Amino acid sequence: MVRAAGLALHGPAHGPNPRVGCVIVGPDGTMLGEGWHRGAGTPHAEPAALADAAARGHDVSGATAYVTLEPCAHTGRTGPCTDALSRAGVGAVVYAVEDPNPQAAGGAQVLRSRGIEARHVPVAQARDVNRRWLGAVALGRPWVIAKWAQTLDGRTAAADGTSFWITGDEARAHAHGVRAEVDAILVGTGTVAADDPELSARPAHVEAPHQPLRAVMGRRDTSGARVWRDGNAVAIDSHDPHEALRVLAARDVRTVVVEGGGTVTTAFLRAGLVDELHAYIAPALLGSGTAAVGDLGIATMGGALRGRDVTATALGVDTLVTAFLQRGPQ
Ligand SMILES: NC(=O)c1ccc[n+]([C@@H]2O[C@H](COP(=O)([O-])OP(=O)(O)OC[C@H]3O[C@@H](n4cnc5c(N)ncnc54)[C@H](OP(=O)(O)O)[C@@H]3O)[C@@H](O)[C@H]2O)c1
């Protein structure tokens, strides 16, 4: 299963579908075939692993399929994986995560009704591969990452509005990698007016990275800005973060990175709509300027929003701190 979770990571982190890996093992413990899902509209992990076994000339009857997510029982753009597994004569299926998507769930039951053993064995690695996707399905809205670059004293721009560049090359390269993993980037009109950002994903060493949808939230006219250079952008004429997420969900967005500025980030935090924090912290002090986060209506230490599963990563002279947030008030 750990091998299957590793294979799942080859699939794209963005897009409407989860990342899934599958390894088929014969009764004598031999690996017969393996595969992963390469994104919406392509074969799921189970048919990919069955095809791999066939290409290697292996018979999978009586074999066990280890798959990170419960096999689907429905016909979407591809046929039900339960059919592919039973047709191939697989004897048992072990899956690590139950499918939370009501349209696709019920696969284990279907397999059992056909005499195939189906066992749910939770494995942390398999769940972690899809943490954002599973979160989005459970919450019924896009998963929200709030990202910013700040000085040690918590400033995201100087008093004159400049914010280029707070952090160094390595931190900025990392942020480009995150952009390539999400479905959308959202900023406020204030950031567009101040910085005229491109909001594209430009990770080093990736030739044609996935480009997320660019979303701008606010009422003022920003036409002519670089974010509007092609059709891969959406204007959200609202100050309501819930409305922004509804607009993005309607565009099939599962994961969005909110890149500021402070006004928009604060609005999402106040609404309890931030699931994950990414703070790139530079060893610099400004003393004045824009605060990374504004008033959250928290007056006492006990009310502090606290992260969990925290990581701290050195990126050149900067440090990236990531954390997951408990779901706050809606
Ligand atoms: N260091 C970093 O990581 C980083 C990242 C981004 C920006 N920045 C810096 O941050 C500064 C811009 O910050 P900002 O806070 O002015 O920009 P912002 O959050 O991007 O935009 C604020 C504007 O968005 C609209 N808006 C959308 N939702 C809103 C809400 N819930 N409440 C109020 N207004 C809402 C309003 O404009 P309308 O009148 O159009 O409705 C508001 O003036 C710039 O200096 C930029 O360089 C730094």
Short mmCIF file of C-alpha atoms and ligand atoms in Angstrom, two decimals:
data_model
loop_
_atom_site.label_atom_id
_atom_site.label_comp_id
_atom_site.label_asym_id
_atom_site.label_seq_id
_atom_site.Cartn_x
_atom_site.Cartn_y
_atom_site.Cartn_z
CA MET A 1 0.00 0.00 0.00
CA VAL A 2 2.89 2.32 0.70
CA ARG A 3 4.18 1.55 -2.81
CA ALA A 4 0.70 2.35 -4.19
CA ALA A 5 0.68 5.66 -2.29
CA GLY A 6 4.07 6.48 -3.83
CA LEU A 7 2.72 5.72 -7.30
CA ALA A 8 -0.32 7.94 -6.63
CA LEU A 9 2.04 10.89 -6.21
CA HIS A 10 2.95 10.65 -9.92
CA GLY A 11 -0.56 11.87 -10.72
CA PRO A 12 -1.39 15.58 -10.88
CA ALA A 13 -2.25 17.28 -7.57
CA HIS A 14 -4.59 19.71 -9.37
CA GLY A 15 -7.81 18.88 -11.17
CA PRO A 16 -11.14 17.44 -10.07
CA ASN A 17 -9.94 13.88 -9.41
CA PRO A 18 -7.97 12.39 -6.51
CA ARG A 19 -4.50 10.94 -6.91
CA VAL A 20 -4.70 7.13 -6.79
CA GLY A 21 -2.14 4.35 -7.05
CA CYS A 22 -2.63 0.58 -7.43
CA VAL A 23 -0.33 -2.44 -7.11
CA ILE A 24 -1.49 -5.96 -8.05
CA VAL A 25 0.22 -8.78 -6.20
CA GLY A 26 0.00 -12.48 -7.03
CA PRO A 27 -0.79 -15.24 -4.48
CA ASP A 28 2.94 -15.90 -4.12
CA GLY A 29 3.69 -12.23 -3.36
CA THR A 30 4.99 -11.36 -6.85
CA MET A 31 4.21 -7.88 -8.13
CA LEU A 32 2.17 -8.43 -11.30
CA GLY A 33 1.31 -4.88 -12.33
CA GLU A 34 1.09 -1.34 -11.05
CA GLY A 35 -0.41 1.94 -12.16
CA TRP A 36 -1.69 5.34 -11.17
CA HIS A 37 -4.30 7.82 -12.27
CA ARG A 38 -2.91 10.48 -14.59
CA GLY A 39 -5.80 12.95 -14.25
CA ALA A 40 -9.42 13.51 -15.26
CA GLY A 41 -10.48 11.67 -18.43
CA THR A 42 -7.62 9.14 -18.28
CA PRO A 43 -7.85 5.56 -16.94
CA HIS A 44 -8.15 5.13 -13.19
CA ALA A 45 -5.32 3.47 -11.26
CA GLU A 46 -6.91 -0.01 -11.26
CA PRO A 47 -7.35 -0.35 -15.06
CA ALA A 48 -3.86 1.16 -15.46
CA ALA A 49 -2.40 -1.54 -13.16
CA LEU A 50 -4.40 -4.28 -14.92
CA ALA A 51 -3.08 -3.04 -18.28
CA ASP A 52 0.45 -3.04 -16.88
CA ALA A 53 0.01 -6.66 -15.69
CA ALA A 54 -1.31 -7.65 -19.13
CA ALA A 55 1.61 -5.91 -20.84
CA ARG A 56 3.98 -7.92 -18.63
CA GLY A 57 2.12 -11.10 -19.64
CA HIS A 58 0.77 -11.81 -16.14
CA ASP A 59 -2.52 -13.51 -15.31
CA VAL A 60 -4.13 -11.67 -12.36
CA SER A 61 -6.82 -14.21 -11.50
CA GLY A 62 -6.83 -14.75 -7.75
CA ALA A 63 -4.43 -11.83 -7.23
CA THR A 64 -4.84 -9.04 -4.68
CA ALA A 65 -5.13 -5.41 -5.79
CA TYR A 66 -3.81 -2.84 -3.31
CA VAL A 67 -5.39 0.49 -4.15
CA THR A 68 -5.11 3.73 -2.21
CA LEU A 69 -8.78 4.70 -2.70
CA GLU A 70 -11.90 2.50 -2.71
CA PRO A 71 -12.52 1.42 -6.33
CA CYS A 72 -15.29 3.42 -7.96
CA ALA A 73 -18.58 1.77 -8.86
CA HIS A 74 -19.84 4.40 -11.25
CA THR A 75 -19.42 5.38 -14.87
CA GLY A 76 -17.92 8.82 -15.29
CA ARG A 77 -15.61 9.59 -18.17
CA THR A 78 -14.30 6.03 -17.69
CA GLY A 79 -16.14 2.81 -16.72
CA PRO A 80 -16.51 1.45 -13.15
CA CYS A 81 -13.24 0.10 -11.72
CA THR A 82 -15.26 -2.58 -9.92
CA ASP A 83 -16.14 -4.01 -13.37
CA ALA A 84 -12.54 -3.92 -14.57
CA LEU A 85 -11.34 -5.73 -11.41
CA SER A 86 -14.04 -8.40 -11.46
CA ARG A 87 -13.66 -9.00 -15.23
CA ALA A 88 -9.94 -9.56 -14.71
CA GLY A 89 -10.65 -12.18 -12.03
CA VAL A 90 -8.91 -10.39 -9.15
CA GLY A 91 -9.57 -12.33 -5.93
CA ALA A 92 -9.22 -9.58 -3.34
CA VAL A 93 -9.04 -5.80 -3.11
CA VAL A 94 -7.41 -3.94 -0.23
CA TYR A 95 -8.12 -0.20 -0.14
CA ALA A 96 -6.78 2.45 2.23
CA VAL A 97 -9.38 5.24 2.02
CA GLU A 98 -13.13 4.96 1.63
CA ASP A 99 -14.42 7.02 -1.29
CA PRO A 100 -16.16 10.07 0.24
CA ASN A 101 -17.69 11.05 -3.10
CA PRO A 102 -21.32 9.82 -2.98
CA GLN A 103 -21.41 9.45 -6.79
CA ALA A 104 -18.46 7.05 -6.84
CA ALA A 105 -18.80 5.33 -3.43
CA GLY A 106 -20.09 1.81 -2.77
CA GLY A 107 -17.38 0.03 -4.75
CA ALA A 108 -16.39 -2.27 -1.88
CA GLN A 109 -19.98 -3.42 -1.50
CA VAL A 110 -20.26 -4.11 -5.23
CA LEU A 111 -17.06 -6.19 -5.15
CA ARG A 112 -18.29 -8.21 -2.17
CA SER A 113 -21.59 -8.88 -3.90
CA ARG A 114 -19.54 -10.44 -6.70
CA GLY A 115 -17.62 -12.71 -4.31
CA ILE A 116 -14.45 -10.61 -4.27
CA GLU A 117 -12.94 -9.96 -0.86
CA ALA A 118 -12.81 -6.19 -0.23
CA ARG A 119 -10.91 -4.98 2.86
CA HIS A 120 -10.52 -1.44 4.17
CA VAL A 121 -7.06 -1.03 5.72
CA PRO A 122 -6.37 2.62 6.61
CA VAL A 123 -2.81 3.68 5.76
CA ALA A 124 -1.72 7.23 6.61
CA GLN A 125 0.44 7.73 3.50
CA ALA A 126 -2.50 6.91 1.24
CA ARG A 127 -4.70 9.46 3.03
CA ASP A 128 -2.00 12.15 3.04
CA VAL A 129 -1.60 11.95 -0.75
CA ASN A 130 -5.13 13.34 -1.09
CA ARG A 131 -5.38 15.47 2.02
CA ARG A 132 -6.56 18.56 0.10
CA TRP A 133 -8.90 16.62 -2.20
CA LEU A 134 -10.47 14.70 0.69
CA GLY A 135 -10.80 17.96 2.64
CA ALA A 136 -12.54 19.69 -0.26
CA VAL A 137 -15.02 16.84 -0.69
CA ALA A 138 -15.75 16.72 3.05
CA LEU A 139 -16.18 20.50 3.27
CA GLY A 140 -18.25 20.75 0.08
CA ARG A 141 -16.12 23.68 -1.13
CA PRO A 142 -12.63 24.28 -2.52
CA TRP A 143 -9.70 23.65 -0.16
CA VAL A 144 -8.11 27.00 0.72
CA ILE A 145 -4.39 27.60 1.19
CA ALA A 146 -3.48 31.10 2.42
CA LYS A 147 0.01 32.03 1.27
CA TRP A 148 2.10 35.11 1.86
CA ALA A 149 5.70 36.29 2.11
CA GLN A 150 6.53 38.28 5.23
CA THR A 151 9.37 39.88 7.10
CA LEU A 152 10.29 38.60 10.57
CA ASP A 153 8.09 41.34 12.01
CA GLY A 154 5.07 40.17 10.02
CA ARG A 155 5.01 42.75 7.19
CA THR A 156 3.97 41.82 3.66
CA ALA A 157 4.70 45.23 2.12
CA ALA A 158 6.69 48.31 3.09
CA ALA A 159 5.03 51.62 4.01
CA ASP A 160 5.30 52.74 0.37
CA GLY A 161 3.46 49.59 -0.83
CA THR A 162 6.51 47.83 -2.30
CA SER A 163 6.77 44.09 -1.66
CA PHE A 164 9.34 43.03 -4.32
CA TRP A 165 11.11 41.07 -3.10
CA ILE A 166 10.65 40.13 0.52
CA THR A 167 12.00 36.62 0.06
CA GLY A 168 14.78 35.21 -2.10
CA ASP A 169 14.90 33.03 -5.21
CA GLU A 170 14.48 29.67 -3.46
CA ALA A 171 11.34 30.74 -1.59
CA ARG A 172 9.83 32.22 -4.74
CA ALA A 173 10.67 29.08 -6.74
CA HIS A 174 8.93 26.98 -4.08
CA ALA A 175 5.81 29.16 -4.29
CA HIS A 176 5.75 28.65 -8.06
CA GLY A 177 5.78 24.88 -7.46
CA VAL A 178 2.74 25.22 -5.17
CA ARG A 179 0.91 27.26 -7.84
CA ALA A 180 1.43 24.42 -10.31
CA GLU A 181 -0.31 22.03 -7.86
CA VAL A 182 -3.53 24.00 -7.38
CA ASP A 183 -6.57 24.76 -9.52
CA ALA A 184 -6.74 28.50 -8.84
CA ILE A 185 -4.87 31.50 -7.43
CA LEU A 186 -6.97 34.26 -5.84
CA VAL A 187 -5.91 37.81 -4.99
CA GLY A 188 -7.73 41.03 -4.18
CA THR A 189 -8.02 44.01 -6.51
CA GLY A 190 -5.62 45.86 -4.18
CA THR A 191 -2.80 43.46 -5.08
CA VAL A 192 -3.59 43.72 -8.78
CA ALA A 193 -3.54 47.54 -8.54
CA ALA A 194 -0.31 47.61 -6.51
CA ASP A 195 1.73 44.88 -8.22
CA ASP A 196 0.08 44.02 -11.55
CA PRO A 197 1.12 40.37 -10.95
CA GLU A 198 1.16 37.72 -13.69
CA LEU A 199 -0.10 35.03 -11.29
CA SER A 200 1.37 32.25 -13.39
CA ALA A 201 3.11 29.06 -12.27
CA ARG A 202 6.76 29.21 -13.24
CA PRO A 203 8.44 26.38 -11.33
CA ALA A 204 12.08 25.78 -12.28
CA HIS A 205 12.82 22.73 -14.45
CA VAL A 206 9.18 22.17 -15.52
CA GLU A 207 8.72 22.87 -19.20
CA ALA A 208 4.96 23.30 -19.48
CA PRO A 209 3.53 23.51 -15.96
CA HIS A 210 -0.19 23.42 -15.34
CA GLN A 211 -1.50 27.00 -15.16
CA PRO A 212 -4.11 27.63 -12.46
CA LEU A 213 -7.17 29.80 -13.01
CA ARG A 214 -6.50 33.39 -11.87
CA ALA A 215 -9.23 34.93 -9.72
CA VAL A 216 -9.48 38.57 -8.64
CA MET A 217 -11.84 39.52 -5.85
CA GLY A 218 -13.21 43.06 -5.44
CA ARG A 219 -15.33 45.69 -7.10
CA ARG A 220 -12.98 48.15 -8.70
CA ASP A 221 -12.08 48.04 -12.37
CA THR A 222 -8.74 46.32 -12.99
CA SER A 223 -9.12 45.85 -16.73
CA GLY A 224 -5.83 46.22 -18.54
CA ALA A 225 -3.95 44.38 -15.77
CA ARG A 226 -1.79 41.40 -16.70
CA VAL A 227 -4.08 38.88 -14.95
CA TRP A 228 -6.64 39.45 -17.74
CA ARG A 229 -4.21 38.63 -20.56
CA ASP A 230 -6.16 35.48 -21.58
CA GLY A 231 -9.40 33.66 -20.79
CA ASN A 232 -7.95 31.73 -17.86
CA ALA A 233 -9.10 34.32 -15.34
CA VAL A 234 -12.27 35.19 -13.43
CA ALA A 235 -13.45 38.41 -11.78
CA ILE A 236 -15.32 37.94 -8.49
CA ASP A 237 -17.36 41.10 -7.99
CA SER A 238 -17.86 40.55 -4.26
CA HIS A 239 -16.23 40.98 -0.87
CA ASP A 240 -17.72 37.74 0.45
CA PRO A 241 -15.23 34.84 0.64
CA HIS A 242 -18.10 32.31 0.66
CA GLU A 243 -19.33 33.77 -2.64
CA ALA A 244 -15.78 33.64 -4.03
CA LEU A 245 -15.58 29.93 -3.23
CA ARG A 246 -18.98 29.33 -4.83
CA VAL A 247 -17.76 31.00 -8.03
CA LEU A 248 -14.59 28.90 -7.99
CA ALA A 249 -16.44 25.64 -7.21
CA ALA A 250 -18.66 26.31 -10.24
CA ARG A 251 -15.43 26.38 -12.26
CA ASP A 252 -14.45 22.90 -10.93
CA VAL A 253 -11.85 24.34 -8.56
CA ARG A 254 -10.92 21.90 -5.75
CA THR A 255 -7.87 23.76 -4.41
CA VAL A 256 -7.20 27.50 -4.37
CA VAL A 257 -4.23 29.41 -3.03
CA VAL A 258 -5.20 32.83 -1.67
CA GLU A 259 -2.14 34.99 -2.23
CA GLY A 260 -3.33 38.16 -0.56
CA GLY A 261 -3.15 40.93 0.00
CA GLY A 262 -3.77 41.26 3.69
CA THR A 263 -7.37 42.45 3.25
CA VAL A 264 -8.50 39.39 1.32
CA THR A 265 -6.46 36.93 3.42
CA THR A 266 -7.95 38.40 6.59
CA ALA A 267 -11.48 38.12 5.17
CA PHE A 268 -10.94 34.39 4.47
CA LEU A 269 -9.46 33.80 7.93
CA ARG A 270 -12.30 35.67 9.64
CA ALA A 271 -14.82 33.56 7.75
CA GLY A 272 -13.12 30.35 8.92
CA LEU A 273 -12.37 29.46 5.32
CA VAL A 274 -8.61 28.83 5.47
CA ASP A 275 -7.53 25.20 5.68
CA GLU A 276 -3.77 25.48 5.22
CA LEU A 277 -1.22 28.25 5.82
CA HIS A 278 2.02 28.83 3.91
CA ALA A 279 4.09 31.69 5.37
CA TYR A 280 7.43 32.40 3.72
CA ILE A 281 9.42 34.28 6.34
CA ALA A 282 12.42 36.43 5.42
CA PRO A 283 15.08 37.44 7.97
CA ALA A 284 14.26 41.11 7.43
CA LEU A 285 12.62 43.83 9.50
CA LEU A 286 10.53 46.75 8.26
CA GLY A 287 9.05 48.14 11.46
CA SER A 288 6.19 49.69 9.50
CA GLY A 289 4.12 48.72 6.46
CA THR A 290 1.26 46.28 5.81
CA ALA A 291 0.56 43.51 8.31
CA ALA A 292 0.32 39.98 6.89
CA VAL A 293 -3.01 39.47 8.68
CA GLY A 294 -5.40 42.11 10.01
CA ASP A 295 -7.95 42.07 12.82
CA LEU A 296 -9.47 38.60 13.23
CA GLY A 297 -11.75 39.61 16.06
CA ILE A 298 -9.61 37.62 18.52
CA ALA A 299 -9.10 39.47 21.81
CA THR A 300 -7.51 36.85 24.01
CA MET A 301 -4.64 34.37 23.73
CA GLY A 302 -6.96 31.42 24.23
CA GLY A 303 -8.76 32.39 21.04
CA ALA A 304 -5.64 32.26 18.82
CA LEU A 305 -5.98 30.31 15.60
CA ARG A 306 -3.47 27.51 15.99
CA GLY A 307 -1.90 25.39 13.27
CA ARG A 308 -1.29 21.66 13.47
CA ASP A 309 0.93 19.27 11.52
CA VAL A 310 3.36 22.18 11.27
CA THR A 311 6.44 22.05 9.04
CA ALA A 312 9.36 24.48 8.86
CA THR A 313 11.60 24.30 5.80
CA ALA A 314 14.73 26.34 5.17
CA LEU A 315 14.68 27.87 1.67
CA GLY A 316 17.96 29.72 1.28
CA VAL A 317 17.98 32.40 3.97
CA ASP A 318 14.17 32.22 4.28
CA THR A 319 11.93 29.77 6.13
CA LEU A 320 8.64 28.34 4.94
CA VAL A 321 6.24 27.53 7.77
CA THR A 322 3.19 25.47 6.79
CA ALA A 323 0.31 24.44 9.02
CA PHE A 324 -3.19 23.08 8.77
CA LEU A 325 -5.94 25.02 10.51
CA GLN A 326 -8.90 23.59 12.36
CA ARG A 327 -12.10 24.53 10.65
CA GLY A 328 -13.24 27.81 12.20
CA PRO A 329 -16.65 29.50 12.43
CA GLN A 330 -18.50 29.59 9.10
N1 LIG B 1 4.01 39.79 0.60
C1 LIG B 1 3.01 39.19 0.05
O1 LIG B 1 2.92 37.95 0.08
C2 LIG B 1 1.95 39.98 -0.64
C3 LIG B 1 0.97 39.33 -1.37
C4 LIG B 1 -0.02 40.09 -1.98
C5 LIG B 1 0.00 41.46 -1.83
N2 LIG B 1 0.98 42.06 -1.13
C6 LIG B 1 0.98 43.51 -0.95
O2 LIG B 1 -0.22 43.84 -0.28
C7 LIG B 1 -0.64 45.13 -0.70
C8 LIG B 1 -2.10 45.05 -1.12
O3 LIG B 1 -2.85 44.66 0.00
P1 LIG B 1 -4.41 44.96 0.09
O4 LIG B 1 -4.87 44.42 1.40
O5 LIG B 1 -4.67 46.36 -0.25
O6 LIG B 1 -4.88 44.11 -1.14
P2 LIG B 1 -5.93 42.98 -1.48
O7 LIG B 1 -6.34 42.21 -0.29
O8 LIG B 1 -5.34 42.27 -2.63
O9 LIG B 1 -7.14 43.81 -2.05
C9 LIG B 1 -7.96 44.58 -1.22
C10 LIG B 1 -9.13 45.05 -2.03
O10 LIG B 1 -9.90 43.95 -2.46
C11 LIG B 1 -11.27 44.26 -2.42
N3 LIG B 1 -11.85 43.30 -1.48
C12 LIG B 1 -12.08 42.01 -1.80
N4 LIG B 1 -12.58 41.36 -0.74
C13 LIG B 1 -12.68 42.23 0.26
C14 LIG B 1 -13.16 42.16 1.59
N5 LIG B 1 -13.66 41.02 2.11
N6 LIG B 1 -13.09 43.24 2.37
C15 LIG B 1 -12.60 44.39 1.87
N7 LIG B 1 -12.17 44.53 0.61
C16 LIG B 1 -12.19 43.47 -0.20
C17 LIG B 1 -11.36 45.71 -2.04
O11 LIG B 1 -11.30 46.45 -3.23
P3 LIG B 1 -12.52 46.93 -4.15
O12 LIG B 1 -12.71 48.36 -3.84
O13 LIG B 1 -12.03 46.71 -5.55
O14 LIG B 1 -13.72 46.10 -3.86
C18 LIG B 1 -10.07 45.94 -1.28
O15 LIG B 1 -9.63 47.25 -1.33
C19 LIG B 1 0.28 45.55 -1.81
O16 LIG B 1 1.24 46.45 -1.27
C20 LIG B 1 0.94 44.27 -2.24
O17 LIG B 1 2.25 44.51 -2.72
C21 LIG B 1 1.95 41.36 -0.52
#
